[in-house]
CSV table of C-alpha atoms and ligand atoms in Angstrom, one decimal:
chain,number,residue,atom,x,y,z
W,1,MET,CA,6.8,-5.8,-36.8
W,2,PRO,CA,5.0,-5.5,-33.6
W,3,ILE,CA,1.8,-5.3,-33.0
W,4,VAL,CA,0.3,-3.2,-32.1
W,5,PRO,CA,-3.3,-3.4,-29.9
W,6,LYS,CA,-5.7,-0.9,-31.9
W,7,PHE,CA,-8.7,-0.5,-28.7
W,8,ALA,CA,-7.3,-1.8,-25.6
W,9,ARG,CA,-6.9,0.9,-23.0
W,10,PRO,CA,-4.5,0.8,-19.8
W,11,ARG,CA,-3.6,-1.6,-17.9
W,12,GLU,CA,-1.3,-3.2,-15.1
W,13,GLY,CA,-3.5,-3.2,-12.7
W,14,ASP,CA,-3.8,0.8,-12.9
W,15,ARG,CA,-7.7,1.6,-13.1
W,16,GLY,CA,-8.7,2.5,-17.3
W,17,ARG,CA,-10.3,5.5,-15.9
W,18,ARG,CA,-6.5,6.7,-15.3
W,19,ALA,CA,-5.8,9.0,-18.5
W,20,GLY,CA,-2.9,7.5,-20.3
W,21,PRO,CA,-1.8,6.3,-24.2
W,22,ALA,CA,-2.7,3.6,-25.6
W,23,SER,CA,-0.7,0.1,-24.7
W,24,THR,CA,1.6,0.0,-27.8
W,25,VAL,CA,4.1,-2.4,-27.9
W,26,GLY,CA,8.1,-1.4,-29.3
W,27,GLN,CA,7.0,1.9,-28.1
W,28,VAL,CA,9.6,3.9,-25.8
W,29,LYS,CA,9.7,2.4,-22.8
W,30,GLY,CA,8.5,5.4,-20.8
W,31,PHE,CA,7.5,5.7,-16.5
W,32,ALA,CA,3.6,3.7,-16.6
W,33,SER,CA,4.1,1.2,-14.5
W,34,ASP,CA,6.6,-1.2,-13.2
W,35,ASN,CA,5.0,-4.3,-14.1
W,36,ASN,CA,5.9,-3.1,-17.7
W,37,ALA,CA,9.2,-3.9,-18.1
W,38,GLY,CA,10.8,-7.4,-19.0
W,39,ALA,CA,11.4,-10.1,-17.2
W,40,HIS,CA,15.4,-10.2,-16.4
W,41,PRO,CA,18.1,-11.8,-18.1
W,42,GLU,CA,19.2,-14.2,-15.1
W,43,VAL,CA,15.7,-15.8,-14.8
W,44,LEU,CA,15.2,-15.9,-17.6
W,45,ALA,CA,18.1,-17.8,-18.1
W,46,ALA,CA,17.5,-19.8,-14.7
W,47,LEU,CA,13.9,-20.6,-16.4
W,48,ALA,CA,15.2,-22.3,-19.0
W,49,GLU,CA,17.9,-24.3,-17.6
W,50,ALA,CA,14.7,-25.4,-15.2
W,51,ASN,CA,12.8,-26.0,-18.7
W,52,ALA,CA,16.3,-28.7,-20.5
W,53,GLU,CA,14.9,-31.7,-17.9
W,54,HIS,CA,11.9,-33.1,-16.6
W,55,ALA,CA,10.2,-32.6,-12.7
W,56,THR,CA,7.4,-33.8,-10.3
W,57,ALA,CA,4.5,-31.6,-11.1
W,58,TYR,CA,2.8,-29.4,-8.5
W,59,GLY,CA,5.5,-27.5,-6.5
W,60,ASP,CA,7.7,-31.5,-5.6
W,61,ASP,CA,10.6,-30.6,-7.4
W,62,PRO,CA,13.7,-29.5,-6.6
W,63,TRP,CA,13.4,-26.2,-7.6
W,64,THR,CA,10.7,-25.1,-5.5
W,65,ALA,CA,12.7,-26.9,-2.3
W,66,ARG,CA,15.5,-24.4,-3.3
W,67,ALA,CA,13.1,-21.2,-3.3
W,68,LYS,CA,11.3,-22.0,0.0
W,69,GLU,CA,14.8,-22.4,1.0
W,70,LEU,CA,15.8,-19.4,0.6
W,71,LEU,CA,12.5,-17.2,1.3
W,72,ARG,CA,13.2,-19.1,5.0
W,73,ALA,CA,16.3,-17.3,4.7
W,74,HIS,CA,15.5,-14.1,4.1
W,75,PHE,CA,12.0,-14.1,6.1
W,76,GLY,CA,13.1,-15.7,9.4
W,77,LYS,CA,13.7,-20.1,9.5
W,78,GLN,CA,10.2,-20.5,11.6
W,79,SER,CA,8.6,-18.6,8.3
W,80,VAL,CA,6.5,-20.9,6.0
W,81,SER,CA,6.3,-20.1,1.9
W,82,TYR,CA,4.1,-20.6,-1.2
W,83,LEU,CA,4.0,-19.2,-4.4
W,84,VAL,CA,1.4,-18.0,-6.8
W,85,PHE,CA,1.9,-16.9,-9.9
W,86,ASN,CA,0.0,-13.1,-9.0
W,87,GLY,CA,-0.2,-10.1,-6.4
W,88,SER,CA,-3.6,-10.0,-6.0
W,89,ALA,CA,-4.3,-13.3,-5.4
W,90,ALA,CA,-1.6,-13.6,-2.4
W,91,ASN,CA,-3.3,-10.4,-1.2
W,92,VAL,CA,-6.9,-12.4,-1.8
W,93,LEU,CA,-5.5,-16.2,0.2
W,94,CYS,CA,-3.6,-13.6,2.7
W,95,PHE,CA,-7.4,-12.7,3.8
W,96,ARG,CA,-8.3,-15.6,3.6
W,97,ALA,CA,-6.3,-17.7,5.1
W,98,LEU,CA,-6.2,-15.3,8.2
W,99,CYS,CA,-9.7,-14.3,8.1
W,100,ARG,CA,-13.8,-15.2,9.1
W,101,PRO,CA,-16.4,-14.8,7.8
W,102,TRP,CA,-17.9,-12.4,10.2
W,103,GLN,CA,-14.2,-10.6,10.2
W,104,SER,CA,-12.3,-7.3,7.8
W,105,VAL,CA,-9.2,-5.8,6.8
W,106,ILE,CA,-8.3,-2.2,7.9
W,107,CYS,CA,-6.2,-0.8,4.8
W,108,THR,CA,-5.8,2.5,2.7
W,109,ALA,CA,-8.3,3.8,1.1
W,110,GLN,CA,-5.5,3.7,-1.7
W,111,ALA,CA,-4.9,0.3,-0.9
W,112,HIS,CA,-4.2,-1.9,-4.2
W,113,VAL,CA,-6.6,-3.6,-2.3
W,114,ASN,CA,-9.9,-1.2,-2.2
W,115,VAL,CA,-9.0,0.1,-5.9
W,116,ASP,CA,-7.0,-2.5,-7.8
W,117,GLU,CA,-8.3,-5.7,-7.3
W,118,GLY,CA,-12.3,-5.6,-8.8
W,119,GLY,CA,-13.5,-6.1,-5.3
W,120,ALA,CA,-11.5,-9.7,-5.3
W,121,PRO,CA,-10.5,-9.2,-1.5
W,122,GLU,CA,-14.9,-9.1,-0.6
W,123,SER,CA,-16.1,-11.1,-3.4
W,124,LEU,CA,-13.5,-14.5,-3.0
W,125,ALA,CA,-12.1,-13.5,0.5
W,126,GLY,CA,-15.5,-12.3,2.1
W,127,VAL,CA,-13.9,-9.9,3.8
W,128,LYS,CA,-15.5,-6.1,4.8
W,129,LEU,CA,-12.2,-3.4,3.7
W,130,GLN,CA,-12.3,-1.2,6.4
W,131,ALA,CA,-11.0,2.4,3.7
W,132,VAL,CA,-8.7,4.4,6.0
W,133,GLN,CA,-8.3,8.3,4.6
W,134,THR,CA,-5.2,9.1,4.4
W,135,HIS,CA,-2.5,11.9,2.6
W,136,ASP,CA,0.3,9.5,2.4
W,137,ALA,CA,-1.2,5.7,1.5
W,138,LYS,CA,-0.1,4.7,5.2
W,139,LEU,CA,-1.0,3.8,8.4
W,140,THR,CA,-0.3,4.5,12.1
W,141,PRO,CA,-2.3,3.1,15.1
W,142,GLU,CA,-4.3,5.6,15.5
W,143,HIS,CA,-6.2,5.3,12.1
W,144,VAL,CA,-6.5,1.8,12.8
W,145,GLU,CA,-7.4,2.7,16.5
W,146,TRP,CA,-10.1,4.4,15.2
W,147,GLN,CA,-12.6,1.7,14.0
W,148,LEU,CA,-12.1,-0.2,16.4
W,149,ASP,CA,-14.6,0.9,17.5
W,150,ARG,CA,-17.3,-1.8,18.1
W,151,LEU,CA,-15.1,-4.5,19.0
W,152,GLY,CA,-17.6,-7.3,20.5
W,153,ASP,CA,-20.4,-5.9,19.6
W,154,GLN,CA,-22.1,-8.5,17.0
W,155,HIS,CA,-24.0,-5.8,15.0
W,156,ALA,CA,-21.4,-4.3,13.9
W,157,VAL,CA,-17.7,-6.1,11.2
W,158,GLN,CA,-15.4,-7.5,14.2
W,159,PRO,CA,-11.6,-6.2,12.2
W,160,ARG,CA,-9.9,-8.9,12.1
W,161,LEU,CA,-6.8,-7.2,9.8
W,162,VAL,CA,-4.5,-4.2,9.3
W,163,SER,CA,-2.8,-4.6,5.5
W,164,VAL,CA,-0.4,-2.2,5.3
W,165,THR,CA,1.6,-2.0,1.9
W,166,GLN,CA,4.5,-1.4,1.6
W,167,SER,CA,6.4,0.8,-0.3
W,168,THR,CA,3.2,2.4,-0.7
W,169,GLU,CA,0.8,3.0,-3.3
W,170,LEU,CA,2.2,6.8,-3.4
W,171,GLY,CA,6.1,5.4,-3.4
W,172,THR,CA,6.3,5.7,0.1
W,173,ARG,CA,7.9,3.9,2.6
W,174,TYR,CA,7.2,2.5,6.1
W,175,GLU,CA,10.9,2.8,8.7
W,176,PRO,CA,10.8,-0.5,10.5
W,177,TYR,CA,9.8,1.7,13.7
W,178,GLU,CA,6.4,2.2,12.1
W,179,LEU,CA,5.6,-1.4,11.3
W,180,HIS,CA,5.9,-2.8,14.8
W,181,ALA,CA,4.0,-0.1,16.3
W,182,LEU,CA,1.1,-0.9,14.1
W,183,ALA,CA,2.6,-5.2,15.0
W,184,HIS,CA,2.4,-4.3,18.2
W,185,PHE,CA,-0.5,-2.5,18.6
W,186,ALA,CA,-2.6,-5.1,16.1
W,187,HIS,CA,-1.6,-7.8,18.6
W,188,GLU,CA,-2.2,-5.6,21.9
W,189,ARG,CA,-6.2,-5.6,20.2
W,190,GLY,CA,-6.2,-9.4,18.7
W,191,LEU,CA,-5.4,-8.0,15.3
W,192,LEU,CA,-2.3,-9.4,12.6
W,193,LEU,CA,-0.7,-7.2,10.7
W,194,HIS,CA,-0.7,-8.3,7.1
W,195,VAL,CA,2.0,-6.2,3.8
W,196,ASP,CA,1.0,-6.2,1.2
W,197,GLY,CA,4.6,-6.4,-0.5
W,198,ALA,CA,4.4,-6.0,-4.3
W,199,ARG,CA,7.1,-3.5,-3.8
W,200,LEU,CA,9.0,-4.8,-0.5
W,201,ALA,CA,11.8,-5.3,-2.9
W,202,ASN,CA,12.1,-1.2,-3.6
W,203,ALA,CA,11.2,-0.7,1.0
W,204,ALA,CA,13.9,-2.1,2.1
W,205,ALA,CA,16.5,-2.0,-0.8
W,206,GLY,CA,15.4,2.7,0.4
W,207,LEU,CA,16.1,1.6,4.3
W,208,ASP,CA,19.3,-0.7,3.1
W,209,VAL,CA,18.0,-3.3,5.6
W,210,SER,CA,17.2,-7.5,5.0
W,211,LEU,CA,13.6,-8.3,3.6
W,212,ARG,CA,13.2,-9.8,7.2
W,213,GLU,CA,13.6,-6.9,9.1
W,214,ILE,CA,10.2,-4.5,8.5
W,215,THR,CA,9.1,-8.6,8.0
W,216,THR,CA,9.2,-10.5,11.0
W,217,ASP,CA,11.3,-8.8,13.0
W,218,VAL,CA,8.8,-6.0,13.5
W,219,GLY,CA,5.7,-8.4,13.8
W,220,VAL,CA,4.4,-8.8,10.7
W,221,ASP,CA,1.8,-12.2,11.0
W,222,ALA,CA,2.0,-11.5,7.0
W,223,VAL,CA,3.3,-10.9,3.6
W,224,SER,CA,2.5,-10.7,0.0
W,225,PHE,CA,6.0,-11.0,-1.5
W,226,GLY,CA,5.5,-9.5,-5.0
W,227,GLY,CA,8.7,-11.2,-8.1
W,228,THR,CA,7.0,-9.3,-10.8
W,229,LYS,CA,7.9,-5.8,-10.0
W,230,ASN,CA,11.7,-7.0,-9.9
W,231,GLY,CA,12.1,-8.6,-12.6
W,232,LEU,CA,10.3,-12.2,-13.0
W,233,LEU,CA,8.1,-13.3,-15.2
W,234,MET,CA,5.4,-13.2,-13.1
W,235,GLY,CA,4.9,-15.1,-9.5
W,236,GLU,CA,4.5,-13.6,-5.2
W,237,ALA,CA,5.7,-15.0,-3.1
W,238,VAL,CA,2.8,-15.7,0.4
W,239,VAL,CA,5.0,-15.7,3.3
W,240,PHE,CA,3.7,-16.6,6.6
W,241,CYS,CA,6.3,-14.9,9.1
W,242,ASP,CA,4.5,-17.5,12.5
W,243,PRO,CA,3.7,-20.6,10.7
W,244,VAL,CA,0.5,-21.2,12.4
W,245,HIS,CA,-0.8,-19.3,10.5
W,246,ALA,CA,-0.2,-21.2,7.4
W,247,GLU,CA,-2.4,-24.4,8.4
W,248,GLY,CA,-3.9,-25.1,6.0
W,249,PHE,CA,-3.2,-22.9,3.5
W,250,ALA,CA,-1.4,-25.7,0.6
W,251,PHE,CA,-5.5,-26.4,0.4
W,252,LEU,CA,-6.9,-22.9,0.0
W,253,ARG,CA,-3.9,-22.1,-2.6
W,254,LYS,CA,-5.8,-25.6,-4.5
W,255,GLN,CA,-9.3,-24.0,-3.6
W,256,THR,CA,-8.2,-19.9,-5.2
W,257,LEU,CA,-7.2,-21.5,-8.8
W,258,GLN,CA,-3.1,-20.6,-7.9
W,259,LEU,CA,-1.5,-23.9,-7.6
W,260,ALA,CA,0.5,-23.8,-10.3
W,261,SER,CA,1.2,-27.4,-12.3
W,262,LYS,CA,4.4,-26.7,-13.5
W,263,GLY,CA,5.5,-25.4,-10.0
W,264,ARG,CA,9.3,-25.2,-10.9
W,265,PHE,CA,9.3,-22.1,-13.7
W,266,LEU,CA,7.5,-20.1,-10.7
W,267,ALA,CA,9.9,-21.4,-7.8
W,268,SER,CA,13.1,-20.6,-10.5
W,269,GLN,CA,12.2,-17.1,-10.8
W,270,PHE,CA,12.5,-16.1,-7.2
W,271,VAL,CA,16.2,-18.5,-6.6
W,272,ALA,CA,17.4,-16.8,-9.4
W,273,LEU,CA,15.8,-13.4,-7.6
W,274,LEU,CA,17.5,-14.5,-4.1
W,275,GLU,CA,19.9,-16.5,-4.4
W,276,GLY,CA,22.1,-13.7,-5.2
W,277,ASP,CA,21.7,-10.3,-4.5
W,278,LEU,CA,19.4,-9.6,-8.1
W,279,TRP,CA,16.4,-8.7,-5.9
W,280,ARG,CA,18.4,-6.3,-4.0
W,281,ARG,CA,20.1,-5.2,-7.4
W,282,SER,CA,16.9,-4.3,-9.2
W,283,ALA,CA,15.2,-3.0,-6.3
W,284,VAL,CA,18.6,-0.6,-6.0
W,285,HIS,CA,18.7,0.8,-9.4
W,286,ALA,CA,14.9,1.3,-10.0
W,287,ASN,CA,14.5,2.9,-6.5
W,288,ALA,CA,18.0,5.4,-8.0
W,289,MET,CA,16.1,6.2,-11.3
W,290,ALA,CA,13.4,7.9,-9.2
W,291,ALA,CA,15.2,10.2,-7.4
W,292,ARG,CA,17.3,10.7,-9.8
W,293,LEU,CA,14.2,11.1,-11.9
W,294,ALA,CA,12.6,14.0,-8.8
W,295,ASP,CA,16.5,15.8,-8.9
W,296,ALA,CA,16.0,16.2,-12.4
W,297,LEU,CA,12.4,17.2,-12.7
W,298,LEU,CA,12.8,19.9,-9.1
W,299,SER,CA,14.6,22.4,-11.6
W,300,VAL,CA,12.6,22.3,-14.1
W,301,PRO,CA,9.9,25.5,-13.0
W,302,GLY,CA,6.3,24.6,-12.6
W,303,VAL,CA,6.5,21.3,-11.4
W,304,ARG,CA,6.6,19.6,-7.8
W,305,LEU,CA,6.6,16.4,-5.6
W,306,THR,CA,3.8,15.3,-4.5
W,307,GLN,CA,5.1,12.6,-2.8
W,308,PRO,CA,8.7,12.2,-0.9
W,309,VAL,CA,10.1,9.5,-3.2
W,310,GLN,CA,10.8,6.8,-1.2
W,311,ALA,CA,10.8,4.0,-3.3
W,312,ASN,CA,10.3,3.8,-7.2
W,313,GLY,CA,7.8,5.9,-7.9
W,314,VAL,CA,7.5,9.5,-8.6
W,315,PHE,CA,3.8,11.7,-7.8
W,316,ALA,CA,4.9,15.0,-9.3
W,317,ILE,CA,2.2,17.5,-11.0
W,318,LEU,CA,4.1,18.7,-14.3
W,319,PRO,CA,4.1,22.4,-15.3
W,320,PRO,CA,0.5,23.5,-16.7
W,321,GLY,CA,0.4,22.2,-20.1
W,322,ALA,CA,3.5,20.2,-20.1
W,323,THR,CA,1.0,16.5,-19.2
W,324,GLU,CA,-0.6,16.4,-23.0
W,325,ARG,CA,2.8,17.6,-24.7
W,326,VAL,CA,4.9,15.7,-23.3
W,327,ARG,CA,2.4,12.3,-23.1
W,328,ALA,CA,2.3,12.0,-26.8
W,329,ASP,CA,6.1,10.7,-25.9
W,330,TRP,CA,5.9,8.9,-22.6
W,331,ARG,CA,3.9,6.3,-21.3
W,332,PHE,CA,3.1,7.0,-17.7
W,333,TYR,CA,-0.7,8.0,-16.0
W,334,THR,CA,-2.7,10.8,-14.7
W,335,TRP,CA,-2.9,9.8,-11.0
W,336,ASP,CA,-5.3,11.7,-9.5
W,337,GLU,CA,-7.3,13.7,-12.7
W,338,SER,CA,-8.7,16.3,-9.6
W,339,THR,CA,-5.4,17.7,-9.5
W,340,SER,CA,-3.4,15.9,-12.4
W,341,GLU,CA,-1.5,15.0,-10.7
W,342,VAL,CA,1.3,12.2,-12.2
W,343,ARG,CA,2.4,8.6,-11.4
W,344,LEU,CA,5.8,8.0,-13.4
W,345,MET,CA,7.2,4.4,-12.8
W,346,CYS,CA,11.1,3.1,-12.5
W,347,SER,CA,11.8,-0.2,-12.9
W,348,TRP,CA,14.4,-2.3,-13.4
W,349,ASP,CA,15.1,-2.2,-16.5
W,350,THR,CA,14.7,2.4,-16.6
W,351,THR,CA,17.9,3.7,-17.4
W,352,PRO,CA,19.5,7.0,-16.9
W,353,ALA,CA,19.3,8.3,-20.2
W,354,GLU,CA,15.9,8.1,-20.2
W,355,VAL,CA,15.5,10.0,-17.4
W,356,ASP,CA,16.8,12.2,-18.6
W,357,ALA,CA,15.5,12.7,-21.9
W,358,PHE,CA,11.6,12.5,-20.0
W,359,ALA,CA,12.9,15.8,-17.9
W,360,ALA,CA,14.3,17.1,-20.4
W,361,ASP,CA,11.4,16.6,-22.5
W,362,VAL,CA,9.0,18.1,-19.8
W,363,ALA,CA,11.7,21.0,-19.0
W,364,HIS,CA,10.5,22.3,-23.2
W,365,ALA,CA,6.5,21.2,-23.1
W,366,GLY,CA,7.2,23.5,-20.2
W,367,GLU,CA,8.8,26.4,-21.8
W,368,THR,CA,6.6,25.6,-24.6
W,369,ALA,CA,3.3,25.9,-23.3
W,370,ARG,CA,4.7,29.0,-21.0
W,371,THR,CA,5.6,30.8,-24.1
W,372,GLY,CA,3.3,29.9,-26.9
W,373,ALA,CA,6.5,29.0,-29.2
Y,401,PLP,C1,0.1,-2.3,-4.5
Y,401,PLP,C2,0.1,-3.7,-5.1
Y,401,PLP,N1,0.0,-4.6,-4.3
Y,401,PLP,C3,-0.5,-6.3,-5.7
Y,401,PLP,C4,-0.2,-6.0,-6.6
Y,401,PLP,C5,-0.5,-7.4,-8.1
Y,401,PLP,O1,-0.8,-6.7,-8.5
Y,401,PLP,P1,-1.8,-8.4,-9.5
Y,401,PLP,O2,-2.7,-8.8,-9.8
Y,401,PLP,O3,-1.7,-7.5,-11.4
Y,401,PLP,O4,0.1,-8.5,-9.7
Y,401,PLP,C6,0.0,-4.6,-7.6
Y,401,PLP,C7,-0.1,-4.7,-9.0
Y,401,PLP,O5,0.0,-4.1,-9.5
Y,401,PLP,C8,0.4,-3.4,-6.7
Y,401,PLP,O6,0.8,-2.4,-7.4
């Protein structure tokens, strides 16, 4: 018998005020969030295997050693990585490591760090966020330049870090040359580049490049590399592409309450994700489901896509009246109440049948709303 929380509200890092159905367990899967998917069976198998014996705590175990080795293989042999429980902590820890108290982080207005981390960057990392309005959740060197007019002025907060999200909160992604341009510009002006890579795997899969080619190779300094949205039970990695930025990080992680005692259970999941091609396989699948969903919705009269579909999310405006009708059977969020834009996320376990059934329901709901039948 599934347990149905009575008064649960939308979660998964999504703002509660966004319209969506109450959380339920056992309901049809839907497109609310890639965090709503469970853990991949290969990850669960790796966890079971790591559970067989005792192992030394706090990361001094063979799984952590192997996970770090794999992260070096994926991000460059000079890189240094640390595992943490969740993505907000990975971001906050990057900010703590890279910024001093008088410094700031330039990000987009849509950035998760700006709108979905409960003020943790400001409160826990003690940095000011300089949020830039963009139409596609992507920063350019020009956006950054506009924030630098008071560099060296002791009365003004001093920008230190540019933080971009790859793939972005609006399902768009940066090309490698765009990241390279940002890194080059940031470094020229004495700043560093951080990537919130909660969905880095989806970007790499979509671009058909390695993780390294969109981070270390283009000049990124630090990455919050996501595992949870790509099939882990939980777990993210903080990756410093250049070890110089990792100094003291073990102490910061402990002080920020992110050092797992049974570290092997974070690490064994990363081993499962990175040893073979699970990270890419899952991301390719989620992206393919989003592309299929976008295609199917585009054939429905009255549907408009609001962003290019470049990862595992589809942002769209559905035909008048359709959103509320399909919401009875499907989970998803209204992203922008003012335009009725909805966000539809696909995950490693989204099936073609679910995509097709949802699109058919949107078509039916749109037709019903139009004809009043
Ligand atoms: C872009 C982005 N960054 C980071 C996170 C990590 O959030 P959490 O702290 O919930 O793991 C999320 C999750 O929704 C996200 O979408």
